[in-house]
Short mmCIF file of C-alpha atoms in Angstrom, two decimals:
data_model
loop_
_atom_site.label_atom_id
_atom_site.label_comp_id
_atom_site.label_asym_id
_atom_site.label_seq_id
_atom_site.Cartn_x
_atom_site.Cartn_y
_atom_site.Cartn_z
CA MET A 298 1.00 18.41 -43.22
CA THR A 299 1.45 14.68 -42.96
CA GLU A 300 5.09 14.63 -41.90
CA PRO A 301 5.33 12.72 -38.60
CA ILE A 302 6.88 14.55 -35.67
CA ILE A 303 7.15 11.30 -33.75
CA LYS A 304 7.76 7.96 -35.40
CA ILE A 305 7.79 4.81 -33.29
CA GLU A 306 8.51 1.47 -34.90
CA ASN A 307 8.62 -1.90 -33.24
CA LEU A 308 9.29 -0.46 -29.79
CA ASN A 309 9.91 -3.04 -27.09
CA LYS A 310 10.92 -2.47 -23.53
CA THR A 311 11.54 -4.96 -20.75
CA PHE A 312 11.99 -4.45 -17.08
CA VAL A 313 14.11 -6.79 -14.98
CA SER A 314 12.76 -7.75 -11.58
CA ASN A 315 13.86 -10.72 -9.48
CA ASN A 316 16.17 -11.80 -12.31
CA GLN A 317 13.15 -12.17 -14.59
CA GLU A 318 12.59 -10.13 -17.68
CA LYS A 319 9.14 -8.64 -17.69
CA PRO A 320 7.88 -7.00 -20.86
CA VAL A 321 6.61 -3.48 -20.27
CA LEU A 322 5.97 -2.41 -23.84
CA LYS A 323 5.53 -4.78 -26.75
CA ASN A 324 5.61 -4.04 -30.46
CA ILE A 325 4.48 -0.45 -30.33
CA ASP A 326 4.07 1.22 -33.72
CA LEU A 327 2.87 4.78 -33.80
CA ALA A 328 3.24 7.84 -35.96
CA ILE A 329 2.17 11.23 -34.72
CA THR A 330 1.64 14.09 -37.12
CA VAL A 331 2.68 17.67 -36.46
CA GLY A 332 -0.09 19.54 -34.69
CA GLU A 333 -2.00 16.51 -33.47
CA PHE A 334 -3.54 16.17 -30.03
CA ILE A 335 -3.15 12.55 -28.92
CA SER A 336 -4.60 10.94 -25.81
CA ILE A 337 -3.12 7.74 -24.47
CA ILE A 338 -5.34 5.85 -22.08
CA GLY A 339 -5.09 2.50 -20.38
CA PRO A 340 -5.27 0.71 -17.05
CA SER A 341 -2.47 1.31 -14.57
CA GLY A 342 0.61 -0.72 -15.38
CA CYS A 343 0.00 -0.70 -19.12
CA GLY A 344 3.22 1.25 -19.71
CA LYS A 345 1.56 4.43 -20.95
CA SER A 346 3.75 6.63 -18.78
CA THR A 347 6.82 4.65 -19.80
CA LEU A 348 5.92 5.26 -23.45
CA LEU A 349 5.66 8.98 -22.76
CA ARG A 350 8.96 9.01 -20.88
CA ILE A 351 10.64 7.28 -23.81
CA ILE A 352 9.32 9.95 -26.18
CA GLY A 353 10.52 12.57 -23.69
CA GLY A 354 13.98 11.00 -23.65
CA LEU A 355 13.83 10.37 -19.90
CA ASP A 356 13.97 6.63 -20.46
CA THR A 357 16.50 5.53 -23.05
CA GLU A 358 16.70 1.79 -22.45
CA PHE A 359 14.50 0.23 -25.09
CA LYS A 360 14.66 -1.70 -28.35
CA GLY A 361 13.29 -0.39 -31.61
CA THR A 362 13.06 2.95 -33.35
CA VAL A 363 11.82 6.11 -31.68
CA GLN A 364 12.35 9.23 -33.72
CA PHE A 365 11.60 12.88 -33.21
CA GLU A 366 11.64 14.85 -36.46
CA ASN A 367 13.39 11.90 -38.12
CA LYS A 368 16.23 11.83 -35.59
CA PRO A 369 16.52 9.08 -32.98
CA ILE A 370 15.73 10.19 -29.45
CA THR A 371 18.76 9.75 -27.19
CA GLY A 372 17.84 12.00 -24.30
CA PRO A 373 15.59 14.81 -23.15
CA GLY A 374 15.44 18.05 -25.06
CA ARG A 375 13.93 21.47 -24.65
CA GLU A 376 11.90 21.15 -27.81
CA ARG A 377 9.98 18.34 -26.08
CA GLY A 378 8.30 19.88 -23.05
CA PHE A 379 7.23 17.55 -20.26
CA ILE A 380 4.48 18.24 -17.74
CA PHE A 381 4.49 15.86 -14.79
CA GLN A 382 1.58 14.99 -12.54
CA ASP A 383 3.19 17.07 -9.80
CA HIS A 384 3.97 20.66 -10.78
CA ARG A 385 7.63 20.09 -9.92
CA LEU A 386 8.37 23.70 -9.15
CA LEU A 387 11.46 24.20 -7.03
CA PRO A 388 10.09 25.20 -3.62
CA TRP A 389 12.98 27.58 -2.88
CA LEU A 390 12.56 29.61 -6.06
CA THR A 391 9.80 32.10 -6.78
CA VAL A 392 7.52 31.56 -9.77
CA GLU A 393 9.65 33.91 -11.84
CA GLU A 394 12.90 32.25 -10.78
CA ASN A 395 11.46 28.82 -11.50
CA ILE A 396 10.74 29.76 -15.10
CA LYS A 397 14.10 31.47 -15.53
CA PHE A 398 15.79 28.36 -14.17
CA SER A 399 14.46 26.35 -17.11
CA LEU A 400 15.45 28.82 -19.83
CA PRO A 401 18.63 28.40 -21.88
CA GLU A 402 21.56 30.54 -20.77
CA SER A 403 21.57 32.22 -24.16
CA ALA A 404 17.96 33.40 -23.76
CA GLU A 405 17.39 37.13 -24.11
CA ASN A 406 14.63 39.26 -22.61
CA VAL A 407 13.95 36.63 -19.99
CA ASP A 408 11.66 38.97 -18.06
CA ASP A 409 9.46 39.38 -21.14
CA ILE A 410 9.39 35.61 -21.71
CA VAL A 411 8.29 35.04 -18.12
CA SER A 412 5.56 37.71 -18.21
CA LYS A 413 4.25 36.65 -21.58
CA ASN A 414 3.94 32.98 -20.72
CA LEU A 415 2.40 33.58 -17.33
CA GLU A 416 -0.11 35.78 -19.11
CA ILE A 417 -0.85 32.98 -21.60
CA VAL A 418 -1.80 30.58 -18.81
CA GLY A 419 -3.90 33.29 -17.20
CA LEU A 420 -1.73 34.17 -14.20
CA HIS A 421 -1.04 37.69 -13.02
CA ASP A 422 0.87 39.02 -10.02
CA VAL A 423 2.31 35.69 -8.94
CA LYS A 424 5.87 36.26 -10.17
CA LYS A 425 7.28 36.89 -6.71
CA ASN A 426 5.30 34.15 -4.99
CA TYR A 427 6.77 30.93 -3.75
CA PRO A 428 5.16 27.67 -4.93
CA ARG A 429 3.69 26.94 -1.50
CA GLN A 430 1.66 30.15 -1.79
CA LEU A 431 -0.10 28.84 -4.91
CA SER A 432 -3.05 26.49 -5.20
CA GLY A 433 -2.54 23.16 -6.96
CA GLY A 434 -4.16 24.46 -10.14
CA MET A 435 -2.10 27.65 -10.16
CA ALA A 436 1.12 25.72 -9.59
CA GLN A 437 0.30 23.43 -12.52
CA ARG A 438 -0.37 26.52 -14.66
CA VAL A 439 3.09 27.80 -13.76
CA ALA A 440 4.51 24.43 -14.78
CA ILE A 441 2.72 24.81 -18.13
CA ALA A 442 4.04 28.38 -18.49
CA ARG A 443 7.53 27.07 -17.76
CA ALA A 444 7.18 24.46 -20.51
CA LEU A 445 5.81 27.03 -22.98
CA SER A 446 8.66 29.46 -22.20
CA ASN A 447 11.01 26.96 -23.80
CA GLN A 448 9.00 27.01 -27.03
CA PRO A 449 8.47 23.27 -27.33
CA LYS A 450 7.37 21.71 -30.60
CA LEU A 451 5.89 18.83 -28.67
CA LEU A 452 4.31 18.87 -25.24
CA LEU A 453 4.16 15.63 -23.27
CA LEU A 454 1.62 15.56 -20.47
CA ASP A 455 1.85 12.76 -17.93
CA GLU A 456 -1.49 12.69 -16.09
CA PRO A 457 -1.10 16.42 -15.63
CA PHE A 458 -4.44 17.05 -13.95
CA GLY A 459 -4.65 13.83 -11.95
CA ALA A 460 -3.99 15.53 -8.63
CA LEU A 461 -6.43 18.40 -9.12
CA ASP A 462 -10.05 18.75 -8.08
CA ALA A 463 -12.76 18.20 -10.70
CA ILE A 464 -13.54 21.87 -11.38
CA THR A 465 -9.91 22.98 -11.66
CA LYS A 466 -9.30 19.98 -13.87
CA ILE A 467 -12.00 21.03 -16.36
CA HIS A 468 -10.65 24.60 -16.39
CA LEU A 469 -7.17 23.40 -17.16
CA GLN A 470 -8.37 20.99 -19.85
CA GLU A 471 -10.03 23.89 -21.60
CA GLU A 472 -6.89 25.92 -21.12
CA MET A 473 -4.83 23.20 -22.78
CA LEU A 474 -7.17 23.13 -25.79
CA ARG A 475 -6.92 26.89 -26.10
CA LEU A 476 -3.12 26.71 -25.95
CA TRP A 477 -3.08 23.93 -28.51
CA GLU A 478 -5.10 26.04 -30.92
CA LEU A 479 -3.10 29.17 -30.14
CA GLU A 480 0.45 27.84 -30.16
CA HIS A 481 0.11 24.95 -32.64
CA ILE A 482 2.08 22.61 -30.40
CA THR A 483 1.73 18.88 -30.89
CA MET A 484 0.42 17.41 -27.65
CA ILE A 485 0.42 13.93 -26.20
CA ILE A 486 -1.49 13.40 -22.97
CA VAL A 487 -1.37 10.27 -20.87
CA THR A 488 -4.41 9.84 -18.67
CA HIS A 489 -6.64 7.28 -17.01
CA ASP A 490 -9.66 9.56 -17.30
CA ILE A 491 -11.77 8.51 -20.30
CA ASP A 492 -13.67 11.81 -20.43
CA GLU A 493 -10.42 13.72 -20.49
CA ALA A 494 -8.99 11.49 -23.23
CA VAL A 495 -12.05 11.91 -25.46
CA TYR A 496 -12.51 15.60 -24.75
CA LEU A 497 -8.92 16.52 -25.59
CA GLY A 498 -7.65 14.01 -28.10
CA GLN A 499 -8.16 13.90 -31.84
CA ARG A 500 -6.98 10.35 -31.57
CA VAL A 501 -7.37 8.22 -28.48
CA ILE A 502 -4.88 5.40 -28.12
CA VAL A 503 -6.23 2.64 -25.89
CA MET A 504 -3.55 0.49 -24.38
CA ASN A 505 -3.60 -3.06 -23.10
CA THR A 506 -1.81 -4.35 -20.09
CA HIS A 507 0.60 -7.32 -19.61
CA PRO A 508 2.43 -6.55 -21.76
CA GLY A 509 1.71 -2.94 -22.63
CA SER A 510 0.62 -2.70 -26.22
CA ILE A 511 -1.70 -0.67 -28.36
CA LYS A 512 -5.16 -2.21 -28.41
CA HIS A 513 -7.12 0.28 -30.44
CA ILE A 514 -6.73 3.71 -31.90
CA TYR A 515 -9.92 5.76 -32.07
CA ASN A 516 -10.33 8.77 -34.26
CA VAL A 517 -12.48 11.16 -32.30
CA GLU A 518 -14.74 13.36 -34.35
CA GLN A 519 -14.65 16.54 -32.38
CA SER A 520 -17.54 18.93 -32.55
CA VAL A 521 -16.54 22.58 -32.90
CA PRO A 522 -16.63 23.97 -30.29
CA ARG A 523 -16.10 20.87 -28.20
CA SER A 524 -18.81 19.83 -25.88
CA ARG A 525 -18.96 17.49 -22.96
CA THR A 526 -22.72 17.15 -23.15
CA SER A 527 -23.37 16.45 -26.83
CA PRO A 528 -24.66 13.02 -27.89
CA ASP A 529 -21.56 12.68 -30.10
CA PHE A 530 -19.26 13.04 -27.14
CA HIS A 531 -21.18 10.43 -25.17
CA CYS A 532 -21.21 8.07 -28.09
CA GLN A 533 -17.42 8.31 -28.49
CA ARG A 534 -16.90 7.99 -24.80
CA ASP A 535 -19.14 4.95 -24.45
CA LYS A 536 -17.18 3.12 -27.12
CA ILE A 537 -14.02 3.53 -25.09
CA TYR A 538 -15.81 2.68 -21.84
CA GLN A 539 -16.73 -0.60 -23.41
CA GLU A 540 -13.07 -1.37 -24.07
CA PHE A 541 -12.53 -1.60 -20.37
CA PHE A 542 -15.93 -2.85 -19.37
CA GLU A 543 -15.87 -5.74 -21.83
CA GLU A 544 -12.57 -7.06 -20.57
CA LYS A 545 -13.86 -7.12 -17.04
CA SER A 546 -17.10 -8.91 -17.78
CA GLN A 547 -15.25 -11.55 -19.75
CA THR A 548 -12.89 -12.42 -16.95
CA PHE A 549 -15.87 -12.55 -14.65
CA PHE A 550 -17.68 -14.91 -17.01
CA TYR A 551 -14.68 -17.24 -17.38
CA ASN A 552 -14.11 -17.36 -13.68
CA ILE A 553 -17.55 -18.80 -13.13
CA MET B 39 -11.29 39.19 26.60
CA LYS B 40 -13.12 38.42 23.39
CA GLU B 41 -11.43 41.17 21.42
CA VAL B 42 -8.75 39.97 19.07
CA ALA B 43 -5.99 42.22 20.47
CA THR B 44 -6.64 41.22 24.05
CA ASN B 45 -6.74 37.63 23.00
CA HIS B 46 -3.40 38.04 21.26
CA TYR B 47 -1.74 39.57 24.32
CA GLY B 48 -3.43 36.96 26.46
CA LYS B 49 -1.75 34.27 24.41
CA ILE B 50 1.67 35.89 24.75
CA ILE B 51 1.27 36.21 28.53
CA LYS B 52 0.12 32.62 28.74
CA TYR B 53 3.10 31.46 26.71
CA TRP B 54 5.69 33.31 28.74
CA SER B 55 4.20 32.38 32.08
CA LEU B 56 4.28 28.72 31.03
CA TYR B 57 7.81 29.19 29.73
CA TRP B 58 9.17 30.65 32.99
CA ILE B 59 7.13 28.66 35.50
CA PHE B 60 9.54 25.73 35.65
CA PRO B 61 12.82 27.69 35.98
CA ILE B 62 11.28 29.87 38.72
CA LEU B 63 10.01 26.79 40.53
CA ILE B 64 13.52 25.30 40.48
CA LEU B 65 14.91 28.57 41.87
CA PHE B 66 12.40 28.50 44.76
CA VAL B 67 13.06 24.85 45.60
CA TRP B 68 16.79 25.54 45.44
CA LYS B 69 16.49 28.52 47.77
CA GLY B 70 14.09 26.58 50.02
CA THR B 71 16.47 23.66 50.52
CA THR B 72 19.27 26.02 51.53
CA ILE B 73 17.04 27.97 53.99
CA LEU B 74 15.82 24.76 55.60
CA GLY B 75 19.38 23.50 55.72
CA ILE B 76 18.52 20.28 53.87
CA ILE B 77 21.58 20.64 51.69
CA HIS B 78 24.82 21.99 53.06
CA ASN B 79 26.05 25.34 51.79
CA TYR B 80 29.29 23.77 50.69
CA THR B 81 27.49 21.23 48.51
CA LEU B 82 24.98 23.62 47.01
CA PRO B 83 25.28 27.33 47.76
CA ALA B 84 22.09 29.40 47.72
CA PRO B 85 21.06 31.02 44.44
CA ASP B 86 21.66 34.50 45.83
CA LYS B 87 25.20 33.49 46.72
CA VAL B 88 25.73 32.51 43.06
CA ILE B 89 24.28 35.84 41.94
CA GLN B 90 26.54 37.65 44.38
CA THR B 91 29.57 35.84 42.94
CA ALA B 92 28.40 36.79 39.45
CA VAL B 93 28.26 40.46 40.49
CA VAL B 94 31.73 40.34 42.05
CA LEU B 95 33.29 38.57 39.07
CA THR B 96 31.54 40.91 36.65
CA THR B 97 32.79 44.05 38.40
CA ASN B 98 36.38 42.85 38.45
CA GLY B 99 36.10 41.84 34.78
CA THR B 100 37.14 38.19 35.06
CA LEU B 101 33.72 36.83 34.10
CA ALA B 102 33.40 38.79 30.84
CA GLY B 103 37.03 38.05 30.02
CA ASN B 104 36.54 34.31 30.43
CA ILE B 105 33.32 34.28 28.42
CA ILE B 106 34.79 36.31 25.58
CA ILE B 107 37.92 34.21 25.29
CA SER B 108 35.86 30.99 25.19
CA ILE B 109 33.53 32.41 22.53
CA LEU B 110 36.47 33.59 20.42
CA ARG B 111 38.03 30.14 20.58
CA VAL B 112 34.75 28.56 19.54
CA LEU B 113 34.34 30.96 16.64
CA GLU B 114 37.84 30.29 15.34
CA GLY B 115 37.56 26.52 15.49
CA PHE B 116 33.96 26.52 14.29
CA ILE B 117 34.59 28.68 11.24
CA ILE B 118 37.54 26.54 10.15
CA ALA B 119 35.41 23.41 10.69
CA LEU B 120 32.47 24.92 8.78
CA ALA B 121 34.64 25.75 5.79
CA ALA B 122 36.29 22.32 5.76
CA ALA B 123 33.12 20.34 6.40
CA LEU B 124 31.14 22.17 3.71
CA THR B 125 33.92 21.76 1.15
CA ILE B 126 34.46 18.06 1.83
CA GLY B 127 30.75 17.37 2.36
CA ILE B 128 29.72 18.99 -0.92
CA ALA B 129 32.57 17.31 -2.79
CA ALA B 130 31.61 13.90 -1.39
CA GLY B 131 27.93 14.56 -2.11
CA LEU B 132 28.60 15.47 -5.72
CA SER B 133 31.31 12.96 -6.56
CA VAL B 134 30.75 9.30 -5.82
CA LYS B 135 34.47 8.67 -6.36
CA PHE B 136 35.46 11.25 -3.78
CA GLU B 137 32.96 9.79 -1.34
CA ILE B 138 34.36 6.27 -1.75
CA ILE B 139 37.95 7.49 -1.38
CA THR B 140 37.26 9.39 1.83
CA ASP B 141 34.60 7.12 3.31
CA PHE B 142 36.74 4.72 5.37
CA VAL B 143 39.00 7.33 6.95
CA LEU B 144 36.14 9.63 7.86
CA GLN B 145 33.96 6.82 9.21
CA VAL B 146 36.83 5.62 11.45
CA LEU B 147 37.58 9.13 12.72
CA LYS B 148 33.91 9.92 13.34
CA PRO B 149 33.33 7.73 16.44
CA ILE B 150 36.45 9.05 18.21
CA PRO B 151 35.13 11.57 20.75
CA PRO B 152 36.73 15.03 20.44
CA ILE B 153 37.86 14.75 24.07
CA ALA B 154 39.93 11.67 23.16
CA TRP B 155 41.95 13.96 20.89
CA ILE B 156 43.05 16.17 23.81
CA PRO B 157 46.22 14.23 24.75
CA LEU B 158 47.39 14.15 21.16
CA ALA B 159 46.45 17.79 20.61
CA ILE B 160 48.56 18.78 23.62
CA LEU B 161 51.49 16.69 22.37
CA TRP B 162 51.21 18.26 18.93
CA PHE B 163 50.31 21.85 19.72
CA GLY B 164 51.20 22.32 23.38
CA ILE B 165 48.72 23.88 25.79
CA GLY B 166 48.33 27.12 23.81
CA GLU B 167 45.43 28.24 21.66
CA ALA B 168 46.16 25.88 18.78
CA SER B 169 45.36 22.71 20.71
CA LYS B 170 41.97 24.04 21.83
CA ILE B 171 41.06 25.22 18.36
CA TYR B 172 42.01 21.81 17.02
CA ILE B 173 39.69 20.06 19.49
CA ILE B 174 36.86 22.45 18.59
CA PHE B 175 37.51 21.83 14.92
CA ILE B 176 37.21 18.05 15.41
CA GLY B 177 34.03 18.50 17.43
CA ALA B 178 32.32 20.78 14.93
CA PHE B 179 33.50 19.12 11.74
CA PHE B 180 31.60 15.82 11.80
CA PRO B 181 28.04 17.03 12.47
CA ILE B 182 28.35 19.58 9.66
CA PHE B 183 30.07 17.20 7.27
CA LEU B 184 27.64 14.32 7.81
CA ASN B 185 24.53 16.47 7.51
CA THR B 186 25.80 18.19 4.38
CA LEU B 187 26.50 14.83 2.76
CA ASP B 188 23.11 13.46 3.82
CA GLY B 189 21.35 16.59 2.61
CA ILE B 190 22.84 16.28 -0.85
CA LYS B 191 22.12 12.54 -1.00
CA ASN B 192 18.50 13.13 0.01
CA ILE B 193 17.66 15.62 -2.72
CA ASP B 194 14.52 14.56 -4.52
CA LYS B 195 15.55 12.92 -7.80
CA LYS B 196 12.47 14.35 -9.49
CA TYR B 197 14.12 17.79 -9.49
CA ILE B 198 17.19 16.35 -11.17
CA GLU B 199 14.86 14.83 -13.78
CA LEU B 200 13.25 18.23 -14.28
CA ALA B 201 16.68 19.76 -14.88
CA ARG B 202 17.31 17.08 -17.52
CA VAL B 203 14.08 17.93 -19.33
CA TYR B 204 15.21 21.56 -19.66
CA GLU B 205 18.85 20.69 -20.33
CA VAL B 206 19.95 22.82 -17.38
CA PRO B 207 23.75 22.98 -17.12
CA GLN B 208 25.43 21.26 -14.16
CA LYS B 209 26.58 24.54 -12.60
CA ARG B 210 23.01 25.80 -12.37
CA VAL B 211 21.81 22.44 -11.04
CA ILE B 212 24.31 22.70 -8.17
CA LYS B 213 23.41 26.30 -7.44
CA HIS B 214 19.63 26.04 -7.74
CA ILE B 215 18.81 22.42 -6.87
CA ILE B 216 21.57 20.79 -4.86
CA LEU B 217 22.65 23.58 -2.53
CA PRO B 218 19.19 24.94 -1.64
CA GLY B 219 17.84 21.39 -1.46
CA ALA B 220 20.52 20.44 1.05
CA LEU B 221 20.32 23.72 2.97
CA PRO B 222 17.89 22.55 5.69
CA PHE B 223 20.23 19.63 6.45
CA ILE B 224 23.29 21.87 6.30
CA MET B 225 21.73 24.29 8.78
CA THR B 226 20.84 21.45 11.15
CA GLY B 227 24.44 20.23 10.89
CA THR B 228 25.73 23.73 11.55
CA ARG B 229 23.62 24.03 14.69
CA LEU B 230 24.77 20.64 15.94
CA GLY B 231 28.35 21.58 15.03
CA LEU B 232 28.24 24.82 16.99
CA GLY B 233 26.74 23.01 19.97
CA SER B 234 29.51 20.45 19.81
CA ALA B 235 32.14 23.20 19.43
CA TRP B 236 30.91 24.84 22.63
CA ILE B 237 31.08 21.52 24.50
CA CYS B 238 34.61 20.99 23.19
CA VAL B 239 35.92 24.41 24.22
CA VAL B 240 34.79 23.85 27.79
CA ALA B 241 36.27 20.34 27.85
CA SER B 242 39.63 21.47 26.49
CA GLU B 243 39.77 24.47 28.82
CA MET B 244 39.16 22.21 31.80
CA ILE B 245 42.26 20.20 31.01
CA ALA B 246 44.81 22.69 29.82
CA ALA B 247 44.11 26.41 30.07
CA THR B 248 44.61 29.50 32.13
CA SER B 249 41.52 31.32 30.90
CA GLY B 250 38.02 30.65 29.59
CA VAL B 251 34.78 29.35 31.07
CA GLY B 252 36.10 25.80 31.40
CA TYR B 253 39.12 27.11 33.28
CA MET B 254 36.74 29.01 35.56
CA LEU B 255 35.08 25.72 36.55
CA MET B 256 38.40 24.07 37.41
CA ASP B 257 39.58 27.19 39.21
CA GLY B 258 36.37 27.15 41.29
CA ARG B 259 37.06 23.55 42.28
CA ASP B 260 40.66 24.32 43.21
CA LEU B 261 39.48 27.20 45.39
CA SER B 262 36.65 25.09 46.89
CA ARG B 263 34.14 27.60 45.56
CA PRO B 264 31.00 25.67 44.44
CA ASP B 265 29.29 29.02 43.75
CA MET B 266 31.90 29.73 41.05
CA VAL B 267 31.50 26.24 39.61
CA ILE B 268 27.72 26.54 39.44
CA LEU B 269 27.96 30.05 37.99
CA GLY B 270 30.34 28.73 35.33
CA MET B 271 27.99 25.90 34.47
CA LEU B 272 25.01 28.22 34.20
CA ILE B 273 26.98 30.51 31.92
CA ILE B 274 27.97 27.59 29.69
CA GLY B 275 24.31 26.64 29.42
CA ILE B 276 23.03 30.15 28.77
CA VAL B 277 25.71 31.08 26.22
CA GLY B 278 25.16 27.76 24.45
CA LYS B 279 21.43 28.38 24.26
CA PHE B 280 21.88 31.89 22.86
CA MET B 281 24.35 30.75 20.24
CA ASP B 282 21.88 28.12 19.10
CA ASP B 283 19.04 30.68 19.11
CA ILE B 284 21.04 32.89 16.77
CA LEU B 285 21.64 30.04 14.34
CA LYS B 286 18.00 28.96 14.58
CA LYS B 287 16.87 32.48 13.63
CA LEU B 288 19.43 32.63 10.83
CA SER B 289 18.30 29.24 9.58
CA ASN B 290 14.63 30.29 9.53
CA ARG B 291 15.56 33.38 7.59
CA MET B 292 17.64 31.43 5.06
CA ILE B 293 14.99 28.74 4.53
CA LYS B 294 12.23 31.24 3.90
CA TRP B 295 10.37 29.14 1.33
CA ASN B 296 8.90 26.79 3.94
#
């Protein structure tokens, strides 16, 4: 399978502030194959979230080609699930109602869909709960179940675990890997956590800032099963650490 | 006292004794001033005199009659205002065009106090029920309308974005995002509206009426009966508080997700 699910060619985006055009993304070229797990990492302000929002169809003002399954992206679509940093559950709806809210009107057996997907993310007996009764990790699991209920071909994750504590974060990262293997969904995660990027991604895209552009793409050789403690993992991770470390030491050097 | 149950009851007793301490103190000071003759009976009759008047007016039925007629007037005007304010408020919240079209007229009408409408209301509708209900309508409309509009405008855009991701149809967005999102504001507006409606009924009854709590105040003045006036004022306060309590309870029940 080498057919790209996402094809980005010569993508440019500018942002106007104080009557000045500021480039946000510059000359982005990227092809993502069906079934890949991609991590996008970069310093804040590098446009990584904007890139994800463009793929999600939430941001449609750009120049260049962005295609999903060979069709240009003109807006959001169910087949491209989006997980935000906040769980974004409607506070006035129960867990069950929140998932039903997202389903197409033509959907049948909605109760089964809800149960099945909550089960997949490891939640039981929370259907009737309101979001405020859930912990941050549980709420994010519901958000994932909601995305899965819509049977996405592509799942876009915008710093999905950024607001969670370290332990919950690791649990959910493992959960995402399991889902990826189970459901064969192409996943793109945007993160500023190098460990997370290397642990999850088959390819890690390192982005540059001012303007946002792709600096390097690393192919991560994942051990099976993945490990956070193996020398391989550390080796991969250190390479990416150096991307950021190097830049800093250079500026420091020039300043003196 | 260390047991949980005792502690719980202790808290309740503490709360209610704190709650009632100030009203009871006022009652004592009030009674005290009349016993010591600091304030003349004609200016401020003793509290027991007011209670006595309440008993007399209750037994001959005038008190209940006046209260009921005022409440009925409020309900009529308030319900019409609620329906109109919700309809126009939601329409203006959802449609920018509608908001622009109605903005100037509504913003000019808003600062006119409901009481300023009384002369016109009497010219239009006479001194019957219609003029009072119209004043109440004006008084209740704006708080509900403005809060509904604000509530819809203040809905977190991130929920609208979520609805876009899942291609949720507009009808479901209104039902599940816009209306519940604006509900806390709408309920606040409704409470303010009912409060304003109660103020307006009293005001309109004081000017042109032959029944109602407001009429009772004016009647008390005409008869030189300060006890009746004070009783009327206390009733206005107490009924107003209970009406607000009911809406507050209703609002807590409706906004159960918080």
